[in-house]
């Protein structure tokens, strides 16, 4: 169990990807604190799982969460930031203005607040892993989701800038960029699509476990696509 003894904070732990990621970190031996607005202990019945329901809408909310988790768990060795969301299916000229605020807050703002809140503690302990989920779309824009792609591109830049600032600190920051994930929500939204071409969330989860482990200590500033079969 490669992550035995490590304390991992997973935001968005209850989502379509989050379920796989939380199970994978528990299977790897980590102590996991899972965050979402509606999460509870019943979602992951396991002796090393703690639920911490919270809504991340500001730096203050993120700092309060990090304080609570640090007090309970003693330390945070890895932040796995999965909160994020999609908007699209229409060209830029018909995108509603409110979509800009929503995409920036959800995909960039929550990451900024969480990373800003957790970094002082990781720097002080001279070790830690920050892992965020971008998207293939943030690296290779496609038609129909300009604001989503732009917000994920900004997230990629935020994490890579952070990584550059962390050189030599013992803390690293990396991104995983999935294509369309094979989740129940995506299957329901695209009933005629072929899910075998989509990204298997278990592969994303296993990669995140590896990046949180001791064998990835020298990987910093990476953005790793996981979408080999999607055209
Ligand atoms: N699905 C895809 O095809 C795909 C593809 C590429 C990248 N991604 C990225 O992968 C990540 C996970 O996607 P997903 O499909 O698992 O999304 P999801 O099913 O919508 O899960 C999002 C999670 O975040 C929580 N959440 C949302 N806003 C929150 C907030 N302000 N504070 C606290 N918790 C909040 C939600 O739970 P509550 O409602 O209980 O709060 C849920 O647990 C996202 O960053 C997404 O952009 C997804």
Short mmCIF file of C-alpha atoms and ligand atoms in Angstrom, two decimals:
data_model
loop_
_atom_site.label_atom_id
_atom_site.label_comp_id
_atom_site.label_asym_id
_atom_site.label_seq_id
_atom_site.Cartn_x
_atom_site.Cartn_y
_atom_site.Cartn_z
CA UNK A 1 0.00 0.00 0.00
CA UNK A 2 2.10 2.89 -1.33
CA UNK A 3 0.33 5.72 0.53
CA UNK A 4 0.22 4.17 4.01
CA UNK A 5 0.43 6.85 6.68
CA UNK A 6 -0.30 9.77 4.32
CA UNK A 7 -3.17 12.19 4.96
CA UNK A 8 -4.95 13.17 1.74
CA UNK A 9 -7.59 15.86 1.26
CA UNK A 10 -9.85 15.23 -1.76
CA UNK A 11 -12.22 18.00 -2.84
CA UNK A 12 -15.13 16.93 -5.03
CA UNK A 13 -14.77 13.45 -3.53
CA UNK A 14 -18.41 12.58 -4.14
CA UNK A 15 -18.48 13.37 -7.87
CA UNK A 16 -18.41 11.12 -10.91
CA UNK A 17 -14.59 11.05 -10.86
CA UNK A 18 -14.31 11.61 -7.12
CA UNK A 19 -15.82 8.25 -6.19
CA UNK A 20 -13.13 6.39 -8.11
CA UNK A 21 -10.36 8.64 -6.79
CA UNK A 22 -11.46 8.30 -3.18
CA UNK A 23 -11.67 4.50 -3.45
CA UNK A 24 -8.23 4.37 -5.09
CA UNK A 25 -6.57 6.47 -2.37
CA UNK A 26 -8.20 4.33 0.34
CA UNK A 27 -7.03 1.16 -1.42
CA UNK A 28 -3.51 2.64 -1.55
CA UNK A 29 -3.48 2.98 2.24
CA UNK A 30 -4.05 6.74 2.65
CA UNK A 31 -6.14 8.42 5.32
CA UNK A 32 -8.67 10.33 3.23
CA UNK A 33 -10.75 13.39 4.08
CA UNK A 34 -13.42 13.84 1.41
CA UNK A 35 -15.06 17.20 0.74
CA UNK A 36 -18.20 18.22 -1.11
CA UNK A 37 -21.30 20.13 -0.14
CA UNK A 38 -23.37 17.00 0.48
CA UNK A 39 -20.79 14.37 1.45
CA UNK A 40 -21.25 12.15 4.52
CA UNK A 41 -19.48 9.25 6.20
CA UNK A 42 -21.96 6.84 4.61
CA UNK A 43 -20.65 7.68 1.13
CA UNK A 44 -17.38 5.79 1.78
CA UNK A 45 -17.76 3.38 4.69
CA UNK A 46 -14.10 2.85 5.58
CA UNK A 47 -12.12 3.26 8.80
CA UNK A 48 -9.60 5.60 7.09
CA UNK A 49 -12.28 7.86 5.53
CA UNK A 50 -13.60 11.09 7.08
CA UNK A 51 -16.26 13.24 5.48
CA UNK A 52 -16.00 17.01 5.72
CA UNK A 53 -19.02 18.68 4.13
CA UNK A 54 -18.14 22.19 2.93
CA UNK A 55 -18.87 24.62 0.11
CA UNK A 56 -15.74 26.24 -1.33
CA UNK A 57 -16.77 29.68 -2.53
CA UNK A 58 -14.01 31.88 -1.11
CA UNK A 59 -10.51 31.90 0.36
CA UNK A 60 -12.05 32.12 3.84
CA UNK A 61 -14.07 28.93 3.24
CA UNK A 62 -10.96 27.13 1.97
CA UNK A 63 -8.87 28.27 4.96
CA UNK A 64 -11.58 27.16 7.41
CA UNK A 65 -11.65 23.76 5.72
CA UNK A 66 -7.86 23.38 5.81
CA UNK A 67 -7.80 24.40 9.50
CA UNK A 68 -10.48 21.81 10.35
CA UNK A 69 -8.81 18.99 8.40
CA UNK A 70 -5.34 19.80 9.75
CA UNK A 71 -6.64 19.81 13.33
CA UNK A 72 -8.35 16.44 12.85
CA UNK A 73 -5.79 14.66 10.68
CA UNK A 74 -2.64 16.30 12.06
CA UNK A 75 -1.32 17.25 8.62
CA UNK A 76 -2.21 17.28 4.92
CA UNK A 77 0.28 15.45 2.73
CA UNK A 78 -1.66 15.80 -0.53
CA UNK A 79 -4.44 18.00 -1.85
CA UNK A 80 -6.35 16.33 -4.68
CA UNK A 81 -8.54 19.08 -6.08
CA UNK A 82 -11.35 17.62 -8.20
CA UNK A 83 -13.99 20.36 -7.86
CA UNK A 84 -14.82 21.68 -11.30
CA UNK A 85 -17.53 21.58 -13.90
CA UNK A 86 -18.52 21.90 -17.52
CA UNK A 87 -20.60 24.36 -19.53
CA UNK A 88 -20.91 24.29 -23.28
CA UNK A 89 -22.72 22.78 -26.19
CA UNK A 90 -23.04 26.17 -27.87
CA UNK A 91 -20.74 28.54 -29.79
CA UNK A 92 -19.12 31.54 -28.11
CA UNK A 93 -21.53 34.06 -29.64
CA UNK A 94 -24.48 32.50 -27.82
CA UNK A 95 -22.70 31.80 -24.53
CA UNK A 96 -24.57 33.56 -21.70
CA UNK A 97 -22.41 36.10 -19.82
CA UNK A 98 -23.19 34.44 -16.47
CA UNK A 99 -21.40 31.33 -17.75
CA UNK A 100 -18.09 33.20 -17.61
CA UNK A 101 -18.39 33.84 -13.86
CA UNK A 102 -19.53 30.29 -13.16
CA UNK A 103 -16.69 28.65 -15.11
CA UNK A 104 -14.02 30.92 -13.68
CA UNK A 105 -15.23 30.47 -10.10
CA UNK A 106 -15.69 26.70 -10.34
CA UNK A 107 -12.59 25.77 -12.33
CA UNK A 108 -10.10 28.51 -11.42
CA UNK A 109 -11.41 30.14 -8.23
CA UNK A 110 -11.87 26.96 -6.17
CA UNK A 111 -8.34 25.81 -7.13
CA UNK A 112 -6.81 29.18 -6.24
CA UNK A 113 -8.56 29.25 -2.87
CA UNK A 114 -7.66 25.66 -1.98
CA UNK A 115 -4.03 25.88 -3.10
CA UNK A 116 -3.57 29.24 -1.36
CA UNK A 117 -5.04 27.80 1.85
CA UNK A 118 -3.00 24.61 1.92
CA UNK A 119 0.39 25.85 0.70
CA UNK A 120 1.66 27.58 3.88
CA UNK A 121 1.22 24.32 5.80
CA UNK A 122 2.92 22.24 3.12
CA UNK A 123 5.82 24.68 2.90
CA UNK A 124 6.18 24.62 6.68
CA UNK A 125 6.31 20.80 6.73
CA UNK A 126 8.69 20.91 3.73
CA UNK A 127 6.63 18.43 1.78
CA UNK A 128 3.32 18.00 0.03
CA UNK A 129 1.58 17.25 -3.23
CA UNK A 130 -0.92 19.42 -5.04
CA UNK A 131 -2.86 17.60 -7.74
CA UNK A 132 -5.50 19.25 -9.91
CA UNK A 133 -7.75 18.11 -12.72
CA UNK A 134 -7.58 20.17 -15.87
CA UNK A 135 -9.06 18.89 -19.10
CA UNK A 136 -7.96 17.93 -22.57
CA UNK A 137 -10.12 20.90 -23.68
CA UNK A 138 -7.95 23.31 -21.68
CA UNK A 139 -4.91 22.26 -23.69
CA UNK A 140 -6.49 21.55 -27.08
CA UNK A 141 -9.61 23.69 -27.52
CA UNK A 142 -12.50 22.24 -29.52
CA UNK A 143 -15.71 23.91 -30.78
CA UNK A 144 -18.62 24.46 -28.41
CA UNK A 145 -17.04 25.01 -24.98
CA UNK A 146 -14.93 28.17 -25.17
CA UNK A 147 -15.53 29.37 -21.61
CA UNK A 148 -14.98 25.92 -20.11
CA UNK A 149 -11.77 25.54 -22.14
CA UNK A 150 -10.59 29.03 -21.17
CA UNK A 151 -11.22 28.38 -17.47
CA UNK A 152 -9.33 25.07 -17.60
CA UNK A 153 -6.48 26.73 -19.53
CA UNK A 154 -6.31 29.29 -16.73
CA UNK A 155 -6.24 26.48 -14.16
CA UNK A 156 -3.37 24.80 -16.02
CA UNK A 157 -1.46 28.08 -15.96
CA UNK A 158 -2.22 28.63 -12.26
CA UNK A 159 -0.91 25.21 -11.23
CA UNK A 160 2.16 25.36 -13.47
CA UNK A 161 3.01 28.84 -12.17
CA UNK A 162 2.64 27.52 -8.63
CA UNK A 163 4.92 24.59 -9.50
CA UNK A 164 7.58 27.00 -10.73
CA UNK A 165 7.37 28.91 -7.44
CA UNK A 166 7.70 25.64 -5.48
CA UNK A 167 11.02 24.50 -6.94
CA UNK A 168 13.28 23.20 -4.16
CA UNK A 169 10.56 23.41 -1.48
CA UNK A 170 9.74 19.70 -1.24
CA UNK A 171 6.20 20.52 -2.38
CA UNK A 172 5.11 19.74 -5.95
CA UNK A 173 2.10 20.70 -8.10
CA UNK A 174 0.89 18.75 -11.10
CA UNK A 175 -2.15 18.39 -13.36
CA UNK A 176 -3.96 15.49 -14.95
CA UNK A 177 -5.92 16.32 -18.11
CA UNK A 178 -8.68 13.79 -18.84
CA UNK A 179 -10.76 13.64 -21.99
CA UNK A 180 -14.48 12.97 -21.64
CA UNK A 181 -14.80 10.70 -18.61
CA UNK A 182 -16.84 7.54 -18.64
CA UNK A 183 -19.18 8.53 -15.80
CA UNK A 184 -22.89 7.83 -15.31
CA UNK A 185 -23.63 11.54 -15.86
CA UNK A 186 -21.86 11.59 -19.23
CA UNK A 187 -23.55 8.37 -20.31
CA UNK A 188 -26.93 9.89 -19.46
CA UNK A 189 -26.09 13.15 -21.27
CA UNK A 190 -24.78 11.42 -24.45
CA UNK A 191 -26.74 8.20 -24.81
CA UNK A 192 -25.64 7.59 -28.43
CA UNK A 193 -21.89 8.12 -27.83
CA UNK A 194 -19.42 5.22 -27.61
CA UNK A 195 -18.08 5.30 -24.02
CA UNK A 196 -15.24 2.92 -24.91
CA UNK A 197 -13.53 5.96 -26.52
CA UNK A 198 -13.80 7.98 -23.32
CA UNK A 199 -11.32 8.22 -20.46
CA UNK A 200 -11.61 5.48 -17.86
CA UNK A 201 -11.87 7.31 -14.48
CA UNK A 202 -9.96 4.44 -12.85
CA UNK A 203 -6.88 5.32 -14.93
CA UNK A 204 -7.10 8.93 -13.76
CA UNK A 205 -7.44 7.70 -10.17
CA UNK A 206 -4.40 5.41 -10.44
CA UNK A 207 -2.30 8.18 -11.95
CA UNK A 208 -3.26 10.53 -9.10
CA UNK A 209 -2.26 7.85 -6.57
CA UNK A 210 1.11 7.53 -8.28
CA UNK A 211 1.63 11.31 -8.33
CA UNK A 212 0.85 11.47 -4.59
CA UNK A 213 3.36 8.73 -3.80
CA UNK A 214 7.02 8.75 -2.90
CA UNK A 215 8.04 7.64 -6.40
CA UNK A 216 6.80 10.93 -7.89
CA UNK A 217 8.77 13.29 -5.63
CA UNK A 218 10.70 14.81 -8.55
CA UNK A 219 7.69 15.35 -10.84
CA UNK A 220 6.69 19.02 -10.68
CA UNK A 221 4.77 21.21 -13.14
CA UNK A 222 3.58 18.29 -15.28
CA UNK A 223 0.31 18.29 -17.20
CA UNK A 224 -0.47 14.73 -18.16
CA UNK A 225 -3.21 13.96 -20.71
CA UNK A 226 -5.26 10.79 -20.17
CA UNK A 227 -7.32 10.47 -23.32
CA UNK A 228 -5.52 8.11 -25.69
CA UNK A 229 -8.64 6.80 -27.45
CA UNK A 230 -10.65 10.01 -27.87
CA UNK A 231 -10.49 11.64 -31.30
N1 LIG B 1 -16.71 14.58 -16.46
C1 LIG B 1 -15.85 14.75 -17.46
O1 LIG B 1 -16.04 14.26 -18.58
C2 LIG B 1 -14.59 15.53 -17.22
C3 LIG B 1 -13.64 15.61 -18.25
C4 LIG B 1 -12.45 16.32 -18.02
C5 LIG B 1 -12.25 16.93 -16.80
N2 LIG B 1 -13.20 16.82 -15.83
C6 LIG B 1 -12.94 17.47 -14.55
O2 LIG B 1 -12.85 16.48 -13.55
C7 LIG B 1 -13.32 17.02 -12.31
C8 LIG B 1 -14.40 16.11 -11.73
O3 LIG B 1 -15.46 16.00 -12.68
P1 LIG B 1 -16.77 15.17 -12.36
O4 LIG B 1 -17.34 14.73 -13.64
O5 LIG B 1 -16.49 14.16 -11.30
O6 LIG B 1 -17.69 16.32 -11.74
P2 LIG B 1 -18.95 16.15 -10.77
O7 LIG B 1 -19.53 14.78 -10.88
O8 LIG B 1 -19.84 17.32 -11.04
O9 LIG B 1 -18.34 16.30 -9.32
C9 LIG B 1 -18.00 17.54 -8.78
C10 LIG B 1 -17.84 17.39 -7.28
O10 LIG B 1 -17.54 18.64 -6.69
C11 LIG B 1 -18.46 18.95 -5.63
N3 LIG B 1 -18.58 20.40 -5.67
C12 LIG B 1 -18.96 21.19 -6.71
N4 LIG B 1 -18.86 22.49 -6.38
C13 LIG B 1 -18.41 22.53 -5.10
C14 LIG B 1 -18.08 23.57 -4.20
N5 LIG B 1 -18.20 24.87 -4.54
N6 LIG B 1 -17.64 23.24 -2.97
C15 LIG B 1 -17.52 21.96 -2.58
N7 LIG B 1 -17.80 20.92 -3.40
C16 LIG B 1 -18.23 21.20 -4.64
C17 LIG B 1 -19.71 18.11 -5.97
O11 LIG B 1 -20.46 17.60 -4.91
P3 LIG B 1 -21.65 18.38 -4.14
O12 LIG B 1 -22.70 18.67 -5.16
O13 LIG B 1 -22.04 17.44 -3.05
O14 LIG B 1 -20.98 19.61 -3.64
C18 LIG B 1 -19.03 16.86 -6.56
O15 LIG B 1 -18.55 16.04 -5.50
C19 LIG B 1 -13.78 18.44 -12.61
O16 LIG B 1 -12.75 19.35 -12.35
C20 LIG B 1 -14.07 18.38 -14.10
O17 LIG B 1 -13.99 19.65 -14.72
C21 LIG B 1 -14.35 16.14 -16.00
#
